[in-house]
CSV table of C-alpha atoms and ligand atoms in Angstrom, one decimal:
chain,number,residue,atom,x,y,z
C,1261,MET,CA,0.0,0.0,0.0
C,1262,THR,CA,1.5,3.3,-1.0
C,1263,THR,CA,1.6,6.3,1.3
C,1264,PRO,CA,0.2,9.3,-0.4
C,1265,VAL,CA,1.9,12.7,-0.1
C,1266,VAL,CA,-0.8,15.2,1.0
C,1267,GLY,CA,-0.1,18.9,1.1
C,1268,VAL,CA,-1.7,21.6,3.2
C,1269,LEU,CA,-2.0,25.0,1.5
C,1270,ALA,CA,0.1,27.0,3.9
C,1271,LEU,CA,-0.7,30.6,3.1
C,1272,GLN,CA,-2.9,31.3,6.2
C,1273,GLY,CA,-5.0,29.4,8.6
C,1274,ASP,CA,-4.7,26.3,10.8
C,1275,VAL,CA,-2.1,24.6,8.7
C,1276,ARG,CA,-0.2,22.8,11.6
C,1277,GLU,CA,-3.3,21.1,12.9
C,1278,HIS,CA,-4.0,19.6,9.4
C,1279,LEU,CA,-0.4,18.4,9.1
C,1280,ILE,CA,-0.7,16.6,12.4
C,1281,ALA,CA,-4.2,15.1,11.5
C,1282,LEU,CA,-2.9,13.9,8.1
C,1283,ALA,CA,0.2,12.4,9.5
C,1284,SER,CA,-1.9,10.4,12.0
C,1285,ALA,CA,-4.1,9.3,9.2
C,1286,ASP,CA,-1.0,7.7,7.5
C,1287,ALA,CA,-0.2,10.3,4.9
C,1288,LEU,CA,3.1,12.0,4.3
C,1289,ALA,CA,2.0,15.6,5.1
C,1290,ARG,CA,3.8,18.7,4.0
C,1291,PRO,CA,3.1,22.4,3.6
C,1292,VAL,CA,2.5,23.8,0.1
C,1293,ARG,CA,3.0,27.5,-0.8
C,1294,ARG,CA,4.5,27.5,-4.3
C,1295,PRO,CA,3.5,25.9,-7.6
C,1296,GLU,CA,6.6,23.6,-7.5
C,1297,GLU,CA,5.5,22.3,-4.1
C,1298,LEU,CA,1.9,21.8,-5.4
C,1299,ALA,CA,3.2,19.8,-8.3
C,1300,GLU,CA,4.7,17.2,-5.9
C,1301,VAL,CA,1.6,16.2,-3.9
C,1302,ASP,CA,-1.0,13.6,-4.5
C,1303,GLY,CA,-3.7,15.5,-2.7
C,1304,LEU,CA,-4.2,18.9,-1.0
C,1305,VAL,CA,-6.0,20.2,2.1
C,1306,ILE,CA,-7.2,23.9,2.1
C,1307,PRO,CA,-7.4,24.8,5.8
C,1308,GLY,CA,-9.7,26.9,7.8
C,1309,GLY,CA,-8.8,30.5,8.3
C,1310,GLU,CA,-10.0,33.5,6.4
C,1311,SER,CA,-11.1,32.8,2.8
C,1312,THR,CA,-10.5,36.3,1.4
C,1313,THR,CA,-6.9,36.3,2.8
C,1314,ILE,CA,-6.2,32.8,1.5
C,1315,SER,CA,-7.6,33.8,-1.9
C,1316,LYS,CA,-5.5,37.0,-2.1
C,1317,LEU,CA,-2.3,35.2,-1.0
C,1318,ALA,CA,-2.9,32.3,-3.4
C,1319,THR,CA,-3.0,34.8,-6.3
C,1320,LEU,CA,0.1,36.7,-4.9
C,1321,PHE,CA,2.1,33.4,-4.6
C,1322,GLY,CA,1.1,32.4,-8.1
C,1323,VAL,CA,-0.5,29.3,-6.9
C,1324,MET,CA,-4.2,30.1,-7.7
C,1325,GLU,CA,-4.1,29.1,-11.4
C,1326,PRO,CA,-2.0,25.9,-10.9
C,1327,LEU,CA,-4.3,24.9,-8.1
C,1328,ARG,CA,-7.4,25.4,-10.3
C,1329,ALA,CA,-5.7,23.3,-13.0
C,1330,ARG,CA,-4.8,20.5,-10.7
C,1331,VAL,CA,-8.4,20.4,-9.2
C,1332,ARG,CA,-9.8,20.3,-12.7
C,1333,GLY,CA,-7.3,17.6,-13.5
C,1334,GLY,CA,-8.7,15.4,-10.7
C,1335,MET,CA,-6.3,16.0,-7.8
C,1336,PRO,CA,-8.1,15.0,-4.5
C,1337,VAL,CA,-8.7,18.2,-2.5
C,1338,TYR,CA,-10.3,18.7,0.9
C,1339,GLY,CA,-11.4,22.1,2.2
C,1340,THR,CA,-12.4,22.9,5.8
C,1341,CYS,CA,-14.4,26.0,6.6
C,1342,ALA,CA,-12.5,28.8,4.7
C,1343,GLY,CA,-11.3,25.9,2.5
C,1344,MET,CA,-14.8,24.9,1.8
C,1345,ILE,CA,-15.5,28.5,0.6
C,1346,MET,CA,-12.4,28.2,-1.6
C,1347,LEU,CA,-13.9,25.0,-3.3
C,1348,ALA,CA,-17.3,26.6,-4.0
C,1349,ASP,CA,-18.0,27.4,-7.6
C,1350,LYS,CA,-20.1,30.3,-6.3
C,1351,ILE,CA,-20.1,32.3,-3.0
C,1352,LEU,CA,-23.1,34.4,-2.1
C,1353,ASP,CA,-21.4,37.4,-0.6
C,1354,PRO,CA,-17.8,37.6,-1.8
C,1355,ARG,CA,-15.6,40.4,-0.4
C,1356,SER,CA,-14.0,42.5,-3.1
C,1357,GLY,CA,-11.1,40.7,-4.7
C,1358,GLN,CA,-12.2,37.4,-3.3
C,1359,GLU,CA,-11.9,34.5,-5.8
C,1360,THR,CA,-12.4,30.8,-5.4
C,1361,VAL,CA,-10.6,27.8,-6.8
C,1362,GLY,CA,-13.9,26.1,-7.4
C,1363,GLY,CA,-14.4,22.4,-8.0
C,1364,ILE,CA,-17.7,21.8,-6.3
C,1365,ASP,CA,-20.9,22.9,-7.9
C,1366,MET,CA,-22.4,24.5,-4.8
C,1367,ILE,CA,-23.4,27.9,-3.5
C,1368,VAL,CA,-21.8,28.8,-0.2
C,1369,ARG,CA,-22.8,31.4,2.3
C,1370,ARG,CA,-19.9,32.8,4.3
C,1371,ASN,CA,-20.3,33.2,8.1
C,1372,ALA,CA,-23.7,31.7,7.8
C,1373,PHE,CA,-23.7,30.2,11.3
C,1374,GLY,CA,-22.9,33.6,12.9
C,1375,ARG,CA,-20.0,35.5,14.3
C,1376,GLN,CA,-16.9,34.3,16.1
C,1377,ASN,CA,-18.7,34.3,19.5
C,1378,GLU,CA,-21.5,32.2,18.1
C,1379,SER,CA,-19.0,29.4,17.3
C,1380,PHE,CA,-20.2,26.0,18.6
C,1381,GLU,CA,-19.7,22.2,18.6
C,1382,ALA,CA,-22.2,19.7,17.4
C,1383,ALA,CA,-22.3,16.0,16.6
C,1384,VAL,CA,-22.5,15.5,12.9
C,1385,ASP,CA,-23.3,12.3,11.1
C,1386,VAL,CA,-21.1,12.2,8.0
C,1387,LYS,CA,-21.9,9.8,5.2
C,1388,GLY,CA,-18.8,7.6,4.5
C,1389,VAL,CA,-17.4,8.0,8.1
C,1390,GLU,CA,-18.3,4.8,10.0
C,1391,GLY,CA,-19.2,4.7,13.6
C,1392,ALA,CA,-20.3,7.5,16.0
C,1393,PRO,CA,-21.0,11.0,14.6
C,1394,VAL,CA,-18.1,13.3,14.2
C,1395,GLU,CA,-17.6,16.1,16.7
C,1396,GLY,CA,-18.1,19.2,14.4
C,1397,VAL,CA,-16.3,22.4,15.5
C,1398,PHE,CA,-18.0,25.3,13.8
C,1399,ILE,CA,-16.1,28.6,13.9
C,1400,ARG,CA,-17.7,31.5,11.9
C,1401,ALA,CA,-18.6,28.7,9.7
C,1402,PRO,CA,-20.2,28.8,6.2
C,1403,TRP,CA,-23.0,26.6,5.1
C,1404,VAL,CA,-24.0,25.3,1.7
C,1405,GLU,CA,-27.2,26.9,0.3
C,1406,SER,CA,-27.5,24.5,-2.5
C,1407,VAL,CA,-25.7,21.9,-4.6
C,1408,GLY,CA,-25.7,21.0,-8.2
C,1409,ALA,CA,-26.6,17.5,-9.6
C,1410,GLN,CA,-23.0,16.3,-9.5
C,1411,ALA,CA,-22.4,17.1,-5.8
C,1412,GLU,CA,-23.4,14.7,-3.0
C,1413,VAL,CA,-24.5,16.0,0.4
C,1414,LEU,CA,-22.6,14.1,3.1
C,1415,ALA,CA,-23.9,15.8,6.2
C,1416,GLU,CA,-26.4,18.4,7.4
C,1417,HIS,CA,-26.7,20.3,10.7
C,1418,GLU,CA,-30.1,21.6,11.6
C,1419,GLY,CA,-31.3,21.5,8.0
C,1420,HIS,CA,-28.2,23.2,6.6
C,1421,ILE,CA,-25.7,21.3,4.4
C,1422,VAL,CA,-22.3,21.2,6.1
C,1423,ALA,CA,-20.4,18.5,4.2
C,1424,VAL,CA,-20.3,17.9,0.4
C,1425,ARG,CA,-18.4,15.8,-2.0
C,1426,GLN,CA,-18.1,16.0,-5.8
C,1427,GLY,CA,-15.7,13.5,-7.3
C,1428,ASN,CA,-12.2,14.3,-6.2
C,1429,ALA,CA,-13.3,17.3,-4.0
C,1430,LEU,CA,-14.5,17.1,-0.4
C,1431,ALA,CA,-15.6,20.0,1.8
C,1432,THR,CA,-16.8,20.5,5.4
C,1433,SER,CA,-18.1,23.6,7.1
C,1434,PHE,CA,-16.5,22.3,10.3
C,1435,HIS,CA,-12.9,21.6,11.5
C,1436,PRO,CA,-12.1,17.9,12.1
C,1437,GLU,CA,-8.4,18.9,12.4
C,1438,LEU,CA,-9.2,20.5,15.8
C,1439,THR,CA,-10.4,17.3,17.4
C,1440,GLY,CA,-8.5,14.2,18.1
C,1441,ASP,CA,-10.8,12.3,15.8
C,1442,HIS,CA,-9.1,11.9,12.4
C,1443,ARG,CA,-11.7,9.8,10.6
C,1444,VAL,CA,-12.6,12.5,8.1
C,1445,HIS,CA,-8.9,13.0,7.3
C,1446,ALA,CA,-8.6,9.2,7.0
C,1447,LEU,CA,-11.4,9.3,4.4
C,1448,PHE,CA,-9.6,12.0,2.5
C,1449,VAL,CA,-6.2,10.1,2.7
C,1450,GLU,CA,-8.0,7.2,1.1
C,1451,MET,CA,-9.2,9.5,-1.7
C,1452,ALA,CA,-5.6,10.7,-2.2
C,1453,ARG,CA,-4.4,7.1,-2.3
C,1454,GLY,CA,-6.8,6.6,-5.2
C,1455,ASN,CA,-8.6,4.0,-3.2
C,1456,PRO,CA,-11.8,3.0,-5.1
C,1457,ARG,CA,-13.6,2.4,-1.8
C,1458,ALA,CA,-13.2,6.0,-1.0
C,1459,GLY,CA,-14.7,6.8,-4.4
C,1460,SER,CA,-17.9,4.8,-3.9
C,1461,LEU,CA,-19.5,6.9,-1.2
X,272,LIG,N1,-15.5,33.0,8.1
X,272,LIG,C1,-14.3,32.6,7.6
X,272,LIG,C2,-14.1,33.0,6.1
X,272,LIG,O1,-14.9,33.6,5.5
X,272,LIG,C3,-14.0,31.1,7.7
X,272,LIG,C4,-13.8,30.8,9.1
X,272,LIG,C5,-13.0,29.6,9.4
X,272,LIG,O2,-12.3,29.1,8.5
X,272,LIG,N2,-13.0,29.1,10.6
X,272,LIG,O3,-13.2,32.8,5.5
């Protein structure tokens, strides 16, 4: 069994936590800032943080276009929170200059669950993750208003879509990297390994 190399887009956000979660899910994890580094990974995590900042830095570092090309080309990619926003084909309320990588036919509303002080935790049942529900940490989290025909809803919280997959792209509103439970990362590492079981959700 090969060990996939999984990068974490390391421009802003909770990069370290993802590197740790990926390593404990049996990936070779490494930070990615530049196009040359992106070219060397089998899959990529876009972390939580601030999506406008990540978007602007990705353009500044020259990594936005190469990233779009790799996602279009089928590279497995997983976005949490701000990373989910980055994977949306459309965001409802972009800030000026805010662009996305795209990859999932979904419309995302930023900060939909409220402000920083309205952050919360909730048990979330995620399709494809076996066993007990995942502990979802929501921090100024987005939700998904709607998905297109190609996208599959993996989880909802109080009637709002909070996890989606479309082919090679996975996105959650919440932050599994902030808990000790690395089952969502394990699912993504299987996608990066090219495991057909991970593709049959
Ligand atoms: N609200 C943030 C944004 O718009 C996302 C918050 C997070 O990633 N925890 O980017």
